[in-house]
mmCIF file of C-alpha atoms in Angstrom:
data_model
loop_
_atom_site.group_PDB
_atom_site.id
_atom_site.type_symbol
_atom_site.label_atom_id
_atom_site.label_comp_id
_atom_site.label_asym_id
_atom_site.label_seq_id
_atom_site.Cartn_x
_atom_site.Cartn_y
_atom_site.Cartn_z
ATOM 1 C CA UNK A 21 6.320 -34.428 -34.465
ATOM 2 C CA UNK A 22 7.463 -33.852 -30.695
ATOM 3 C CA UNK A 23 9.423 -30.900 -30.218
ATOM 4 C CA UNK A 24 11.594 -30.175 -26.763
ATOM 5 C CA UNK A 25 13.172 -27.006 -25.690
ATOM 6 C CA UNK A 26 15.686 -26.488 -24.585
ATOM 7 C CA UNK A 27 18.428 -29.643 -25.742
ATOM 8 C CA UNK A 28 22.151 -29.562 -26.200
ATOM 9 C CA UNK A 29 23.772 -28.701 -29.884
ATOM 10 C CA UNK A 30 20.253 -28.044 -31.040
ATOM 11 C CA UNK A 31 19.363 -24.673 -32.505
ATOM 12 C CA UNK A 32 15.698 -22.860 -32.527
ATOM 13 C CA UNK A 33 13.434 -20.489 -33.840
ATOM 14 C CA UNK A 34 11.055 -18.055 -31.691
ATOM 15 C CA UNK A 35 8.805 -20.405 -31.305
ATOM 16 C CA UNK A 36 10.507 -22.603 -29.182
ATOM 17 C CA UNK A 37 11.335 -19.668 -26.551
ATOM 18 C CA UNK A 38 8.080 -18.343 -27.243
ATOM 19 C CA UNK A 39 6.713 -22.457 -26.146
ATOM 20 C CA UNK A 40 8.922 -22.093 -22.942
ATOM 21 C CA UNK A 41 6.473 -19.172 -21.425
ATOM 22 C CA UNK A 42 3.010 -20.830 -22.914
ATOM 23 C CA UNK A 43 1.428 -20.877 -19.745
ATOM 24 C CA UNK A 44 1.526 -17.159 -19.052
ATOM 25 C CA UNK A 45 -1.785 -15.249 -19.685
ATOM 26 C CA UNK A 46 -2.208 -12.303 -21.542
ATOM 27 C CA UNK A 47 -1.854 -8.961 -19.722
ATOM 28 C CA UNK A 48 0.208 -6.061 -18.333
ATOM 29 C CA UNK A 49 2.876 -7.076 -15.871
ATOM 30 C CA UNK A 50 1.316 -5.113 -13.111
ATOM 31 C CA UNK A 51 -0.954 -2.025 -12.515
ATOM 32 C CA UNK A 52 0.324 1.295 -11.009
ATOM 33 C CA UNK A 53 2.246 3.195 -14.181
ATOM 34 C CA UNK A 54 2.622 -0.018 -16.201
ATOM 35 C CA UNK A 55 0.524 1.032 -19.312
ATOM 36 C CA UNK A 56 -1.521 3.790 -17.113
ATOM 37 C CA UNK A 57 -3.315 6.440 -19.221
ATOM 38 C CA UNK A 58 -3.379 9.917 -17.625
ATOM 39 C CA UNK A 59 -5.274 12.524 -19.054
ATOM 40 C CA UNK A 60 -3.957 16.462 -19.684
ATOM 41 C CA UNK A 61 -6.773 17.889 -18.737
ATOM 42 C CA UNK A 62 -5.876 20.771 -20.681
ATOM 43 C CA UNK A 63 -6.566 19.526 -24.321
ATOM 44 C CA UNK A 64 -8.123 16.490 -26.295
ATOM 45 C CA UNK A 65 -4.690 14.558 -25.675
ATOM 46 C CA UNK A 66 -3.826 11.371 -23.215
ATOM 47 C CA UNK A 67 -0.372 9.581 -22.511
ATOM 48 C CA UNK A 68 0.271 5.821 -22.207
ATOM 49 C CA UNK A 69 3.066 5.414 -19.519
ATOM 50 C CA UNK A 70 5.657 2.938 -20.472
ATOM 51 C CA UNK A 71 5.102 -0.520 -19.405
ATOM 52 C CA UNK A 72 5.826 -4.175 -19.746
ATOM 53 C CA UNK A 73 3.184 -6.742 -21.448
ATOM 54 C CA UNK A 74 2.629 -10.195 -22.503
ATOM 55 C CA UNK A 75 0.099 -10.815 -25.685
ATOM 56 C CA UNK A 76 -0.371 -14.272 -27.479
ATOM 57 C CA UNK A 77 0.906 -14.929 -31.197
ATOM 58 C CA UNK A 78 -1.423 -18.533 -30.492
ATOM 59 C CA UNK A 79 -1.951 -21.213 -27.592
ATOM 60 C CA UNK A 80 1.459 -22.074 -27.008
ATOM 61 C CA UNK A 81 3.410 -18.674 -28.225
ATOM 62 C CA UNK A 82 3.871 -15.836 -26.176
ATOM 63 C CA UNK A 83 5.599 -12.774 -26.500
ATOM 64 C CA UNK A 84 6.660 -9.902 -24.489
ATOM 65 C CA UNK A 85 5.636 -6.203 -25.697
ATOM 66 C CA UNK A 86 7.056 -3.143 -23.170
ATOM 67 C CA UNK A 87 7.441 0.393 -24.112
ATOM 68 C CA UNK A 88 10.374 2.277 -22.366
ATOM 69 C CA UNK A 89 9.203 5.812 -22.974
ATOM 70 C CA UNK A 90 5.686 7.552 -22.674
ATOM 71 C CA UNK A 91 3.670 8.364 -25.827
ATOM 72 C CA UNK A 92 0.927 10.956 -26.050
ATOM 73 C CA UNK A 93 -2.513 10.259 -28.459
ATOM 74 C CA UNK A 94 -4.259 13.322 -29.772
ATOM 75 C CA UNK A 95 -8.279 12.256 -29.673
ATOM 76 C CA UNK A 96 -10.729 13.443 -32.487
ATOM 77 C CA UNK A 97 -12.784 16.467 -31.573
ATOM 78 C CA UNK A 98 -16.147 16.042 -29.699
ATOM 79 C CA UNK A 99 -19.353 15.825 -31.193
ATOM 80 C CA UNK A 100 -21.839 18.512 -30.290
ATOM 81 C CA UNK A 101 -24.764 16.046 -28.672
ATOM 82 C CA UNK A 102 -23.575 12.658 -28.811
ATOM 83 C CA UNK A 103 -20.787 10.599 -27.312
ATOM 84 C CA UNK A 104 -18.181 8.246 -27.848
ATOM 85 C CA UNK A 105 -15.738 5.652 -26.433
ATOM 86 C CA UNK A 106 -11.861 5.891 -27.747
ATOM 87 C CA UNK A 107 -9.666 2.863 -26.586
ATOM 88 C CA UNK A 108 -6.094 2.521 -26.400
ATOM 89 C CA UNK A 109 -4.571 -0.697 -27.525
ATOM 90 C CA UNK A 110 -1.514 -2.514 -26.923
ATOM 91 C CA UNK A 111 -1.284 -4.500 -30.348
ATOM 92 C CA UNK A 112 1.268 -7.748 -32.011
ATOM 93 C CA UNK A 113 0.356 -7.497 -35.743
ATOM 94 C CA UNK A 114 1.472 -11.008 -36.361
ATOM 95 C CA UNK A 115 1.081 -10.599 -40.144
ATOM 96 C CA UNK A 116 3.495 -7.425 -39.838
ATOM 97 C CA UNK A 117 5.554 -9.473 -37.176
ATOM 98 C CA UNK A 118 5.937 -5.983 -34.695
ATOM 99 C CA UNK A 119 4.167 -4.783 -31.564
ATOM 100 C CA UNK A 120 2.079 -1.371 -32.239
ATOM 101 C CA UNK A 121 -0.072 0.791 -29.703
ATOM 102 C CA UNK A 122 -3.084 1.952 -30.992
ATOM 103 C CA UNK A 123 -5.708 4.793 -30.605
ATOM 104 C CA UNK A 124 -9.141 2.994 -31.612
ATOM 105 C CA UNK A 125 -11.892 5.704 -32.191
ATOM 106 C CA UNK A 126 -15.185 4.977 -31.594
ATOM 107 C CA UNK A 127 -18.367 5.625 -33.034
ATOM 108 C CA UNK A 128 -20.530 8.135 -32.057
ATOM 109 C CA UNK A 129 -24.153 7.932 -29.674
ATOM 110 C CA UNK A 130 -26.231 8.494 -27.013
ATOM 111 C CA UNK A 131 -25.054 5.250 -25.515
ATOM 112 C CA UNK A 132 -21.947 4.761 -26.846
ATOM 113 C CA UNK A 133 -19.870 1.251 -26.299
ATOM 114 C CA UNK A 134 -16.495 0.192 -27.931
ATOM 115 C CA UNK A 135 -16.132 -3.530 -29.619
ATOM 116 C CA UNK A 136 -14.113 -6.217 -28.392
ATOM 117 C CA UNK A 137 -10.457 -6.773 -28.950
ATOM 118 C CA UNK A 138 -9.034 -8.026 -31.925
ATOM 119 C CA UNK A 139 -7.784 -11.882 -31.054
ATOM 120 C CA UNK A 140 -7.563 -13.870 -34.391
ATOM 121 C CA UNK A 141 -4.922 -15.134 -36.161
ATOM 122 C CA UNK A 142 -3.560 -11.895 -37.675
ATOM 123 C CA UNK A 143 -3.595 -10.140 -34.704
ATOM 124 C CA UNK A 144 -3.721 -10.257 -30.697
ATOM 125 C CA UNK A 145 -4.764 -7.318 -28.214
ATOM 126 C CA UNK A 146 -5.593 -5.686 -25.093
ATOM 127 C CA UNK A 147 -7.501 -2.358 -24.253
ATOM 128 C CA UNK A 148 -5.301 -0.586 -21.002
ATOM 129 C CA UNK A 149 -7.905 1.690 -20.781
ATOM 130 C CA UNK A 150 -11.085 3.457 -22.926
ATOM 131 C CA UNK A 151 -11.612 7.567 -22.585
ATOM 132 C CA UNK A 152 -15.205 8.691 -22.781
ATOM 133 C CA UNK A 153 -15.363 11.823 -25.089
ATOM 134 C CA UNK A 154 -18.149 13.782 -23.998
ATOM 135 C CA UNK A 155 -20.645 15.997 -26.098
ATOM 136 C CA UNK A 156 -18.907 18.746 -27.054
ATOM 137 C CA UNK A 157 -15.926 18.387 -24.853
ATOM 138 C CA UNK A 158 -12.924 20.452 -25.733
ATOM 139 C CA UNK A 159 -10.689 18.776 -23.388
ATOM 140 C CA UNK A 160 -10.361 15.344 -21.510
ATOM 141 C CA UNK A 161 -10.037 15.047 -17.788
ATOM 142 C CA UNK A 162 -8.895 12.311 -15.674
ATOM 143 C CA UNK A 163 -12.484 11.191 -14.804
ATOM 144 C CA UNK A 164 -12.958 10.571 -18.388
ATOM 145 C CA UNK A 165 -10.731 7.780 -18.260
ATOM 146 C CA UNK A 166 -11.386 4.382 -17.214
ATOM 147 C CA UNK A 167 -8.720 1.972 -16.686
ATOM 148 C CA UNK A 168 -9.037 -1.475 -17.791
ATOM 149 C CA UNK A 169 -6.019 -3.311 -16.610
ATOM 150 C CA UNK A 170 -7.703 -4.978 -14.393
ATOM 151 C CA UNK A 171 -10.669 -6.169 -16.385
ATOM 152 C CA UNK A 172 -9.605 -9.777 -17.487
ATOM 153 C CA UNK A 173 -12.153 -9.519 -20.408
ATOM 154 C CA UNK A 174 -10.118 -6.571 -22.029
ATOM 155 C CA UNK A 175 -6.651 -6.617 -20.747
ATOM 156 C CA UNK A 176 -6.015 -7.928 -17.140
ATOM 157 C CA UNK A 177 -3.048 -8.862 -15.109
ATOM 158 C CA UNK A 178 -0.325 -11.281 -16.936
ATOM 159 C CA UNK A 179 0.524 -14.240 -14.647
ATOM 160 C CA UNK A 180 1.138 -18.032 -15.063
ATOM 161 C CA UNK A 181 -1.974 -19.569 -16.170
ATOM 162 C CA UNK A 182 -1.335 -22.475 -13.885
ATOM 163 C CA UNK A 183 -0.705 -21.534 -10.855
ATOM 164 C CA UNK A 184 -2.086 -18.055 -11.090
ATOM 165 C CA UNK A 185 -5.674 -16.938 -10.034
ATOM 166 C CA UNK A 186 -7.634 -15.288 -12.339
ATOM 167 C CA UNK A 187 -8.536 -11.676 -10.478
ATOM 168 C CA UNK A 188 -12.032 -11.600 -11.478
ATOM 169 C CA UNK A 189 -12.132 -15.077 -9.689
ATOM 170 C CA UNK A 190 -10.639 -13.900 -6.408
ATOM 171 C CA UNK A 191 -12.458 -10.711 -6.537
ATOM 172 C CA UNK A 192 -15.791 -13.110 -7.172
ATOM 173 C CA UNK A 193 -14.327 -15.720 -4.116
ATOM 174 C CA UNK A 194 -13.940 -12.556 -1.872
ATOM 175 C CA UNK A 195 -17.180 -11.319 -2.699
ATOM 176 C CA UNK A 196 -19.260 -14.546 -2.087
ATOM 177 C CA UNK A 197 -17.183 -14.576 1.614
ATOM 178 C CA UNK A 198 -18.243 -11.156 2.615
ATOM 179 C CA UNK A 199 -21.807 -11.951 1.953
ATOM 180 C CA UNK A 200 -21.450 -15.398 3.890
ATOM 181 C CA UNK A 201 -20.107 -13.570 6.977
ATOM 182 C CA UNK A 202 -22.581 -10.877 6.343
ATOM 183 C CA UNK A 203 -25.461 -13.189 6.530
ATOM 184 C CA UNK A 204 -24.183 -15.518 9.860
ATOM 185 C CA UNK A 205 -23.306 -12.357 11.993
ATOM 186 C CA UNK A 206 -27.027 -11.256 11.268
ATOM 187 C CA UNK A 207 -27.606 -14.580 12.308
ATOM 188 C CA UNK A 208 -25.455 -14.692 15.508
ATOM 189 C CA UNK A 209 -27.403 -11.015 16.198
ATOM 190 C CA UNK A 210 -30.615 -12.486 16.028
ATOM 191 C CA UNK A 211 -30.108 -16.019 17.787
ATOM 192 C CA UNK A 212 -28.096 -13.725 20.355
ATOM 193 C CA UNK A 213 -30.954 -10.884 20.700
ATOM 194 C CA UNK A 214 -33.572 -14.024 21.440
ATOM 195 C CA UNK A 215 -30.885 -15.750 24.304
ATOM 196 C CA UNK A 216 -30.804 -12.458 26.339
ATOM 197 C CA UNK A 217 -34.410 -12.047 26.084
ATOM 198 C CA UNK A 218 -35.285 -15.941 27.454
ATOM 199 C CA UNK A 219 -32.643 -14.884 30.298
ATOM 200 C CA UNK A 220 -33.680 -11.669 31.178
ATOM 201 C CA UNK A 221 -36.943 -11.423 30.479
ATOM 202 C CA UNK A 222 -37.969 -15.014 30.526
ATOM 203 C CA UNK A 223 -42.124 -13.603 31.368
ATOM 204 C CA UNK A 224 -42.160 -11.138 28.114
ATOM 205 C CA UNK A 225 -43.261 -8.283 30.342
ATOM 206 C CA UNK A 226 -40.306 -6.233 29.513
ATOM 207 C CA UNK A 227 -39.460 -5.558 33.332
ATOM 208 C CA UNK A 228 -35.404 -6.533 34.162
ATOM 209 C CA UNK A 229 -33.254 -5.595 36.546
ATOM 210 C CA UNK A 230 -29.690 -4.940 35.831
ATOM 211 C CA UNK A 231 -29.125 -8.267 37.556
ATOM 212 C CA UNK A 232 -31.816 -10.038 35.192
ATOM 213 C CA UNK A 233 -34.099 -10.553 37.968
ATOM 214 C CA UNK A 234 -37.459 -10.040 37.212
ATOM 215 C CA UNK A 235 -39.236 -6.905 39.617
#
């Protein structure tokens, strides 16, 4: 069956207004505050900052989350010699049919990771940011906290998927350009560096006069 959104005299579910933003990717609206994590620094305790969100109930469903006032996540204490990587989550339980945010403990070692987000059918995510919990930490600072708004494998920025660019490919494109201009102005250096010499010191002896004439 065809379906069309929106026609006159016609009445919908979600879905259909859900269908109308398909193309947007899932993300955070922007960076700055929206969804930051700041650390106390004076206890085991970080606060999400309100924000606005889009996650994915499936390929052509969208659906805004946002938060309107800041809420504060006690950690687990630390571990005496080992580590671990906490992540906060910005969650749509599609079985439950509600957003959540979510504290998501990790487990504890000497090279400790966290695992991917949860993107299935009962439920879609994205990590704003993970906290490091050191060995034997009794508070967590700022530097403990690594923000991963930008990171389009965990979270990144939302934006129409078709005429939006993908950060990570900008940042990529932008990359590959300095590198190209790094490598021709060596180039211009060195083809200039061998045009002086042929004019100024066209006999190799090393002897020029500030008028290139050889003495």
């Amino acid at each position: 069956m065809l379906h069309c959104f929106p026609l006159d005299n016609t009445g919908y579910e979600a879905d259909a207004l859900g269908a109308w933003f398909a193309t947007r990717t899932r993300g955070v609206l922007s960076s700055g505050d929206n969804f930051a994590v700041t650390a106390s620094g004076t206890g085991m305790s970080v606060t999400l900052q309100p924000g606005y969100s889009w996650l994915l109930r499936d390929a052509r469903w969208g659906t805004a989350v946002w938060m309107e006032e800041p809420e504060t996540f006690i950690l687990d204490p630390a571990d005496g010699t080992l580590s671990r990587i906490d992540v906060i989550a910005l969650r749509l339980d599609k079985d439950n049919n509600a957003p959540q945010t979510l504290l998501r403990k990790g487990a504890f070692s000497n090279a400790p990771t966290f695992t991917a987000p949860v993107r299935d059918t009962h439920a879609d995510e994205v990590y704003v940011a993970s906290i490091l919990v050191q060995p034997g930490a009794v508070k967590i600072l700022q530097s403990d906290v690594t923000d991963l708004r930008l990171n389009e494998t965990y979270c990144g920025i939302m934006r129409d998927g078709i005429t939006g660019i993908p950060t990570a490919q900008l940042q990529e494109q932008a990359q590959q350009l300095i590198e190209q201009l790094r490598t021709e102005l060596q180039g211009v250096k060195d083809q200039t560096g061998l045009m002086l010499k042929s004019v100024y010191d066209a006999d190799n002896n090393g002897e020029v006069d500030m008028h290139g004439e050889t003495f």
